[in-house]
Short mmCIF file of C-alpha atoms in Angstrom, two decimals:
data_model
loop_
_atom_site.label_atom_id
_atom_site.label_comp_id
_atom_site.label_asym_id
_atom_site.label_seq_id
_atom_site.Cartn_x
_atom_site.Cartn_y
_atom_site.Cartn_z
CA UNK V 1 -38.72 -31.83 -56.62
CA UNK V 2 -36.93 -31.51 -59.90
CA UNK V 3 -36.73 -34.75 -61.88
CA UNK V 4 -33.53 -33.37 -63.60
CA UNK V 5 -31.74 -33.49 -60.26
CA UNK V 6 -33.10 -36.69 -58.87
CA UNK V 7 -30.25 -39.14 -58.37
CA UNK V 8 -30.23 -42.25 -60.55
CA UNK V 9 -28.86 -45.64 -59.56
CA UNK V 10 -27.55 -48.10 -62.35
CA UNK V 11 -26.37 -51.40 -60.79
CA UNK V 12 -24.57 -50.35 -57.57
CA UNK V 13 -23.58 -46.86 -58.82
CA UNK V 14 -25.70 -43.78 -57.88
CA UNK V 15 -25.19 -40.67 -60.10
CA UNK V 16 -26.19 -37.61 -58.31
CA UNK V 17 -28.20 -35.95 -61.00
CA UNK V 18 -29.37 -36.38 -64.65
CA UNK V 19 -27.20 -33.46 -66.13
CA UNK V 20 -24.41 -35.45 -67.85
CA UNK V 21 -21.57 -34.52 -70.14
CA UNK V 22 -21.24 -36.48 -73.47
CA UNK V 23 -18.00 -37.47 -75.00
CA UNK V 24 -16.63 -34.50 -77.11
CA UNK V 25 -13.32 -34.87 -78.85
CA UNK V 26 -10.76 -32.24 -77.98
CA UNK V 27 -8.01 -33.33 -80.35
CA UNK V 28 -5.48 -32.08 -77.96
CA UNK V 29 -3.29 -35.15 -77.00
CA UNK V 30 0.25 -35.59 -78.28
CA UNK V 31 0.40 -37.40 -81.56
CA UNK V 32 3.74 -39.01 -80.96
CA UNK V 33 6.33 -39.70 -78.22
CA UNK V 34 5.85 -41.35 -74.73
CA UNK V 35 2.80 -39.13 -73.98
CA UNK V 36 0.99 -40.25 -77.16
CA UNK V 37 -2.76 -40.44 -76.43
CA UNK V 38 -2.42 -39.40 -72.69
CA UNK V 39 -4.61 -36.67 -71.20
CA UNK V 40 -2.60 -33.45 -70.42
CA UNK V 41 -3.31 -30.14 -68.68
CA UNK V 42 -5.87 -29.14 -71.29
CA UNK V 43 -7.98 -32.34 -70.53
CA UNK V 44 -7.69 -31.79 -66.82
CA UNK V 45 -8.80 -28.29 -66.93
CA UNK V 46 -11.59 -29.11 -69.34
CA UNK V 47 -13.20 -31.86 -67.43
CA UNK V 48 -12.44 -30.30 -63.96
CA UNK V 49 -14.42 -27.16 -64.89
CA UNK V 50 -17.54 -29.20 -65.68
CA UNK V 51 -17.18 -31.33 -62.46
CA UNK V 52 -16.88 -28.07 -60.29
CA UNK V 53 -20.09 -26.97 -62.26
CA UNK V 54 -22.08 -29.68 -60.73
CA UNK V 55 -22.32 -32.10 -63.76
CA UNK V 56 -23.48 -35.47 -62.50
CA UNK V 57 -21.61 -37.61 -64.98
CA UNK V 58 -18.69 -36.79 -67.25
CA UNK V 59 -18.11 -39.32 -70.13
CA UNK V 60 -14.64 -38.57 -71.32
CA UNK V 61 -14.24 -38.15 -75.07
CA UNK V 62 -13.85 -40.99 -77.55
CA UNK V 63 -10.71 -42.73 -76.27
CA UNK V 64 -9.19 -45.24 -78.73
CA UNK V 65 -8.57 -48.87 -77.84
CA UNK V 66 -5.53 -49.00 -80.09
CA UNK V 67 -3.40 -46.56 -81.98
CA UNK V 68 -5.18 -47.08 -85.31
CA UNK V 69 -8.44 -46.69 -83.65
CA UNK V 70 -8.09 -43.05 -83.02
CA UNK V 71 -10.10 -40.65 -85.14
CA UNK V 72 -7.14 -38.38 -85.36
CA UNK V 73 -3.52 -38.54 -84.27
CA UNK V 74 -4.44 -36.00 -81.57
CA UNK V 75 -7.02 -38.31 -79.78
CA UNK V 76 -6.90 -39.87 -76.40
CA UNK V 77 -6.06 -43.54 -76.08
CA UNK V 78 -6.01 -46.15 -73.39
CA UNK V 79 -3.92 -48.80 -74.78
CA UNK V 80 -0.95 -48.39 -72.41
CA UNK V 81 -0.14 -47.84 -68.78
CA UNK V 82 1.30 -44.33 -69.16
CA UNK V 83 -2.29 -43.21 -70.39
CA UNK V 84 -3.73 -44.97 -67.43
CA UNK V 85 -1.61 -43.01 -64.97
CA UNK V 86 -2.50 -39.72 -66.67
CA UNK V 87 -6.15 -40.46 -66.44
CA UNK V 88 -5.93 -41.07 -62.72
CA UNK V 89 -5.34 -37.42 -62.15
CA UNK V 90 -8.58 -36.64 -64.05
CA UNK V 91 -10.77 -39.21 -62.39
CA UNK V 92 -9.46 -38.41 -58.82
CA UNK V 93 -10.50 -34.78 -59.29
CA UNK V 94 -13.96 -35.57 -60.74
CA UNK V 95 -14.71 -37.97 -57.78
CA UNK V 96 -13.59 -35.42 -55.21
CA UNK V 97 -16.14 -33.13 -56.69
CA UNK V 98 -18.92 -35.64 -56.41
CA UNK V 99 -19.08 -36.18 -60.17
CA UNK V 100 -18.97 -39.80 -61.67
CA UNK V 101 -16.16 -40.25 -64.06
CA UNK V 102 -16.97 -42.12 -67.26
CA UNK V 103 -15.00 -42.97 -70.54
CA UNK V 104 -16.12 -43.84 -73.98
CA UNK V 105 -14.13 -46.67 -75.53
CA UNK V 106 -13.81 -46.23 -79.27
CA UNK V 107 -12.41 -47.47 -82.65
CA UNK V 108 -12.80 -45.01 -85.61
CA UNK V 109 -12.83 -47.72 -88.35
CA UNK V 110 -12.87 -46.11 -91.81
CA UNK V 111 -13.10 -42.56 -90.40
CA UNK V 112 -9.75 -42.88 -88.68
CA UNK V 113 -6.54 -41.01 -89.36
CA UNK V 114 -7.96 -37.47 -89.95
CA UNK V 115 -6.83 -34.01 -88.99
CA UNK V 116 -8.33 -31.80 -86.16
CA UNK V 117 -11.78 -30.53 -87.01
CA UNK V 118 -10.76 -26.85 -86.76
CA UNK V 119 -8.21 -27.38 -89.55
CA UNK V 120 -10.87 -29.02 -91.81
CA UNK V 121 -10.73 -32.61 -90.62
CA UNK V 122 -9.36 -34.04 -93.88
CA UNK V 123 -7.68 -37.46 -93.87
CA UNK V 124 -3.94 -37.36 -93.10
CA UNK V 125 -1.19 -39.59 -94.38
CA UNK V 126 1.97 -41.04 -92.67
CA UNK V 127 3.79 -37.68 -93.12
CA UNK V 128 1.24 -36.09 -90.72
CA UNK V 129 1.29 -38.94 -88.15
CA UNK V 130 -1.43 -40.83 -90.20
CA UNK V 131 -2.03 -44.50 -90.96
CA UNK V 132 -4.26 -46.76 -93.04
CA UNK V 133 -7.73 -47.06 -91.75
CA UNK V 134 -9.63 -50.43 -91.14
CA UNK V 135 -13.24 -51.16 -91.76
CA UNK V 136 -15.71 -54.04 -92.07
CA UNK V 137 -15.70 -53.39 -95.93
CA UNK V 138 -13.44 -51.75 -98.31
CA UNK V 139 -15.66 -48.70 -98.84
CA UNK V 140 -14.60 -45.20 -98.34
CA UNK V 141 -16.64 -42.95 -96.21
CA UNK V 142 -16.73 -40.23 -99.03
CA UNK V 143 -14.59 -39.05 -101.89
CA UNK V 144 -12.13 -37.39 -99.52
CA UNK V 145 -11.45 -40.61 -97.42
CA UNK V 146 -9.04 -43.27 -98.55
CA UNK V 147 -10.59 -46.73 -99.20
CA UNK V 148 -9.93 -48.65 -95.86
CA UNK V 149 -8.48 -52.21 -95.50
CA UNK V 150 -11.16 -54.73 -95.11
CA UNK V 151 -10.80 -56.47 -91.71
CA UNK V 152 -10.29 -60.25 -91.50
CA UNK V 153 -12.16 -62.39 -89.08
CA UNK V 154 -9.12 -62.68 -86.97
CA UNK V 155 -8.70 -58.83 -87.00
CA UNK V 156 -12.26 -58.47 -85.93
CA UNK V 157 -11.78 -60.66 -82.93
CA UNK V 158 -8.50 -58.94 -82.02
CA UNK V 159 -10.29 -55.58 -81.95
CA UNK V 160 -13.02 -57.06 -79.64
CA UNK V 161 -10.20 -58.05 -77.42
CA UNK V 162 -8.66 -54.51 -77.47
CA UNK V 163 -11.97 -53.23 -76.11
CA UNK V 164 -11.80 -55.75 -73.29
CA UNK V 165 -8.17 -54.66 -72.47
CA UNK V 166 -9.12 -51.03 -72.67
CA UNK V 167 -11.94 -51.72 -70.18
CA UNK V 168 -9.46 -53.33 -67.76
CA UNK V 169 -7.27 -50.21 -67.96
CA UNK V 170 -10.32 -47.94 -67.53
CA UNK V 171 -11.01 -49.61 -64.25
CA UNK V 172 -7.39 -49.26 -63.22
CA UNK V 173 -7.56 -45.58 -64.15
CA UNK V 174 -10.52 -44.91 -61.70
CA UNK V 175 -13.45 -44.76 -64.14
CA UNK V 176 -16.94 -45.81 -62.79
CA UNK V 177 -18.76 -45.98 -66.14
CA UNK V 178 -17.69 -47.41 -69.48
CA UNK V 179 -19.43 -46.56 -72.67
CA UNK V 180 -18.88 -48.50 -75.93
CA UNK V 181 -18.97 -46.13 -78.88
CA UNK V 182 -21.22 -47.69 -81.63
CA UNK V 183 -22.35 -44.53 -83.18
CA UNK V 184 -21.45 -41.74 -85.68
CA UNK V 185 -20.12 -43.90 -88.43
CA UNK V 186 -17.13 -45.38 -86.48
CA UNK V 187 -16.24 -49.00 -86.48
CA UNK V 188 -19.03 -50.69 -84.58
CA UNK V 189 -21.64 -48.51 -86.45
CA UNK V 190 -19.99 -49.45 -89.77
CA UNK V 191 -20.74 -53.17 -89.12
CA UNK V 192 -24.29 -52.46 -87.92
CA UNK V 193 -25.24 -50.68 -91.07
CA UNK V 194 -25.78 -52.28 -94.47
CA UNK V 195 -24.74 -48.86 -95.98
CA UNK V 196 -21.14 -49.43 -94.77
CA UNK V 197 -21.10 -53.32 -94.30
CA UNK V 198 -21.00 -55.31 -97.46
CA UNK V 199 -19.46 -58.45 -96.07
CA UNK V 200 -20.69 -61.93 -97.05
CA UNK V 201 -19.30 -63.90 -94.04
CA UNK V 202 -20.68 -64.21 -90.50
CA UNK V 203 -20.23 -60.45 -89.94
CA UNK V 204 -22.24 -59.21 -92.81
CA UNK V 205 -25.41 -59.58 -94.74
CA UNK V 206 -28.23 -60.33 -92.32
CA UNK V 207 -29.28 -58.28 -89.48
CA UNK V 208 -28.00 -61.01 -86.99
CA UNK V 209 -24.61 -61.09 -88.67
CA UNK V 210 -24.26 -57.28 -88.74
CA UNK V 211 -25.00 -56.92 -84.94
CA UNK V 212 -22.52 -59.75 -84.11
CA UNK V 213 -19.51 -57.67 -83.79
CA UNK V 214 -21.24 -55.04 -81.49
CA UNK V 215 -22.62 -57.95 -79.29
CA UNK V 216 -19.11 -59.57 -79.15
CA UNK V 217 -17.56 -56.32 -77.94
CA UNK V 218 -20.20 -55.93 -75.37
CA UNK V 219 -19.65 -59.45 -74.15
CA UNK V 220 -15.85 -58.94 -74.16
CA UNK V 221 -16.15 -55.77 -72.04
CA UNK V 222 -18.82 -57.06 -69.79
CA UNK V 223 -16.71 -60.14 -68.92
CA UNK V 224 -13.93 -57.88 -67.47
CA UNK V 225 -16.01 -54.85 -66.26
CA UNK V 226 -17.12 -55.41 -62.66
CA UNK V 227 -20.77 -56.64 -62.18
CA UNK V 228 -21.49 -53.75 -59.91
CA UNK V 229 -20.50 -51.03 -62.36
CA UNK V 230 -22.83 -49.88 -65.34
CA UNK V 231 -21.97 -50.30 -68.95
CA UNK V 232 -23.33 -47.96 -71.55
CA UNK V 233 -23.63 -48.19 -75.37
CA UNK V 234 -23.77 -45.26 -77.77
CA UNK V 235 -25.83 -45.70 -80.89
CA UNK V 236 -26.70 -43.73 -83.95
CA UNK V 237 -30.47 -44.53 -84.09
CA UNK V 238 -30.64 -43.70 -87.88
CA UNK V 239 -28.21 -43.11 -90.69
CA UNK V 240 -30.85 -40.60 -91.97
CA UNK V 241 -30.96 -42.54 -95.32
CA UNK V 242 -34.42 -43.22 -97.04
CA UNK V 243 -33.18 -46.69 -97.74
CA UNK V 244 -30.27 -49.09 -97.51
CA UNK V 245 -29.16 -47.94 -94.06
CA UNK V 246 -29.67 -48.30 -90.30
CA UNK V 247 -32.88 -47.07 -88.94
CA UNK V 248 -35.05 -46.59 -85.77
CA UNK V 249 -36.61 -50.11 -85.84
CA UNK V 250 -33.18 -51.58 -86.09
CA UNK V 251 -32.17 -49.60 -83.02
CA UNK V 252 -35.11 -50.73 -80.99
CA UNK V 253 -34.28 -54.34 -81.93
CA UNK V 254 -30.64 -53.79 -81.03
CA UNK V 255 -31.47 -52.22 -77.72
CA UNK V 256 -33.38 -55.21 -76.54
CA UNK V 257 -30.36 -57.38 -77.47
CA UNK V 258 -27.91 -55.17 -75.78
CA UNK V 259 -29.98 -55.29 -72.51
CA UNK V 260 -29.80 -59.07 -72.64
CA UNK V 261 -26.03 -58.91 -72.95
CA UNK V 262 -25.51 -56.65 -69.94
CA UNK V 263 -25.82 -53.08 -71.22
CA UNK V 264 -27.37 -50.85 -68.56
CA UNK V 265 -28.16 -47.64 -70.59
CA UNK V 266 -28.42 -46.63 -74.20
CA UNK V 267 -26.81 -43.32 -75.22
CA UNK V 268 -29.08 -42.34 -78.24
CA UNK V 269 -27.64 -40.15 -80.97
CA UNK V 270 -28.05 -40.24 -84.78
CA UNK V 271 -26.02 -39.88 -87.96
CA UNK V 272 -22.45 -39.92 -89.01
CA UNK V 273 -22.30 -43.04 -91.09
CA UNK V 274 -23.38 -41.54 -94.42
CA UNK V 275 -22.11 -38.40 -95.96
CA UNK V 276 -24.35 -35.78 -97.66
CA UNK V 277 -27.53 -36.67 -95.78
CA UNK V 278 -30.06 -34.04 -94.61
CA UNK V 279 -30.48 -34.02 -90.91
CA UNK V 280 -33.59 -32.16 -89.53
CA UNK V 281 -31.48 -30.38 -86.76
CA UNK V 282 -33.58 -28.55 -84.14
CA UNK V 283 -33.98 -28.36 -80.31
CA UNK V 284 -34.23 -31.96 -79.03
CA UNK V 285 -34.35 -33.48 -82.46
CA UNK V 286 -33.04 -36.81 -81.38
CA UNK V 287 -34.98 -37.21 -78.33
CA UNK V 288 -37.92 -39.08 -79.84
CA UNK V 289 -35.43 -41.92 -80.80
CA UNK V 290 -34.45 -42.12 -77.16
CA UNK V 291 -37.99 -42.04 -75.91
CA UNK V 292 -39.10 -44.94 -78.37
CA UNK V 293 -36.30 -47.24 -77.12
CA UNK V 294 -37.22 -46.57 -73.49
CA UNK V 295 -40.91 -47.24 -74.08
CA UNK V 296 -40.57 -50.31 -76.21
CA UNK V 297 -37.66 -52.04 -74.49
CA UNK V 298 -37.53 -50.66 -70.89
CA UNK V 299 -33.87 -50.12 -71.30
CA UNK V 300 -32.74 -46.83 -69.69
CA UNK V 301 -31.78 -44.16 -72.19
CA UNK V 302 -29.98 -40.90 -72.29
CA UNK V 303 -31.00 -38.19 -74.82
CA UNK V 304 -28.72 -35.85 -76.66
CA UNK V 305 -28.94 -33.09 -79.31
CA UNK V 306 -29.50 -29.38 -79.03
CA UNK V 307 -30.76 -29.49 -75.39
CA UNK V 308 -29.85 -26.17 -74.17
CA UNK V 309 -31.82 -24.92 -71.21
CA UNK V 310 -33.00 -26.12 -67.77
CA UNK V 311 -36.79 -26.19 -68.59
CA UNK V 312 -36.18 -28.23 -71.76
CA UNK V 313 -33.97 -30.77 -69.91
CA UNK V 314 -36.41 -31.01 -66.96
CA UNK V 315 -39.40 -31.76 -69.37
CA UNK V 316 -37.51 -34.47 -71.13
CA UNK V 317 -36.70 -36.35 -67.81
CA UNK V 318 -40.04 -35.54 -66.22
CA UNK V 319 -42.07 -36.72 -69.22
CA UNK V 320 -40.22 -39.94 -69.12
CA UNK V 321 -38.72 -39.49 -72.58
CA UNK V 322 -35.20 -40.17 -71.18
CA UNK V 323 -33.67 -41.01 -67.93
CA UNK V 324 -30.88 -38.37 -68.33
CA UNK V 325 -29.79 -35.72 -70.70
CA UNK V 326 -26.38 -35.27 -72.32
CA UNK V 327 -25.55 -31.52 -72.91
CA UNK V 328 -22.61 -31.07 -75.36
CA UNK V 329 -22.30 -27.64 -76.81
CA UNK V 330 -24.11 -26.11 -73.89
CA UNK V 331 -21.60 -27.34 -71.50
CA UNK V 332 -18.75 -26.00 -73.68
CA UNK V 333 -20.37 -22.70 -73.49
CA UNK V 334 -21.37 -22.93 -69.75
CA UNK V 335 -19.26 -25.37 -67.52
CA UNK V 336 -21.63 -24.37 -64.62
CA UNK V 337 -24.87 -25.31 -66.42
CA UNK V 338 -25.88 -27.82 -63.68
CA UNK V 339 -25.35 -25.40 -60.86
CA UNK V 340 -27.31 -22.71 -62.59
CA UNK V 341 -30.07 -25.09 -63.70
CA UNK V 342 -30.46 -26.37 -60.25
CA UNK V 343 -30.90 -22.90 -58.89
CA UNK V 344 -33.51 -22.28 -61.57
CA UNK V 345 -35.42 -25.54 -60.74
CA UNK V 346 -35.05 -25.15 -56.93
CA UNK V 347 -32.78 -28.11 -56.52
CA UNK V 348 -29.68 -28.59 -54.45
CA UNK V 349 -26.39 -29.01 -56.51
CA UNK V 350 -23.00 -29.63 -55.17
CA UNK V 351 -20.98 -26.44 -54.86
CA UNK V 352 -17.17 -26.59 -54.05
CA UNK V 353 -16.52 -24.81 -50.74
CA UNK V 354 -14.16 -22.58 -52.54
CA UNK V 355 -17.20 -21.23 -54.56
CA UNK V 356 -19.64 -20.81 -51.62
CA UNK V 357 -19.86 -17.11 -52.22
CA UNK V 358 -21.57 -17.87 -55.57
CA UNK V 359 -24.57 -19.59 -53.83
#
């Protein structure tokens, strides 16, 4: 029996296999008008293809909890009912294919208001649908980015409430898993790391103060997210800085706290909060961080980062380094990765009746 294709149950939800799709921004939503932030035909086709390909869980790309929380003007959002209705088309199709629909709730913080990546991803101003970014401290991400507005305590608490509102809408839209985005240098990650958080109040300084916002967001979401449905949290396990940043020890410590607050799985990535760092990118380069969290806390984890073939993915799960693998670029290249990997590993994977001739 393939470990990669064993079902996994978190709370009352059973996910049919351990081949999962991570959030990957498509930058394809309308930037203005009544359909702002709503998924469209591109998003439907994009996610539908991976569902028919046998992917066990699809986590929809970073979806902003408020307009100013978008990474770019072209990001998805879930702050109004028009967006909810558009998402129902996606979640309905995913469920019909046996795929669990998940969504990542996000606020971009100081890295907000940027252009699409394929046009350079530079910050954009009001003339290009942009806005003034918000952050824990008035520190720009790099020399290209503007200095963000430092959030007040009331503003911080308002954003935690926005995450809760977004979780309610995600439930109404038909999602079965919610993931809170606490990675890649976006708002929650900015609070966690001393590299980006220079506050002197109850949200800055000490480790306990810097993790406060993350835990408040988790608590706010867990309060409205049903007890029988799992809650994920995505973390950058390290800033890849030699000093003055967030590191693996901090991540293990946070993972234990997140578990106490009702998080069911940690989605372990790295980087994104400091510019100009050297990252030792290679096959499975982030897996050891996930494995350490799992071993030291017992919290289920998902691994991500240049996982590209069936044998590699199988070993990660079979060796108890992670409970699931998230394949990003590989699923962009090959929407049917799960079906083909199942065939290679001798496992049964759902095939749509319309594709029975491919078996």
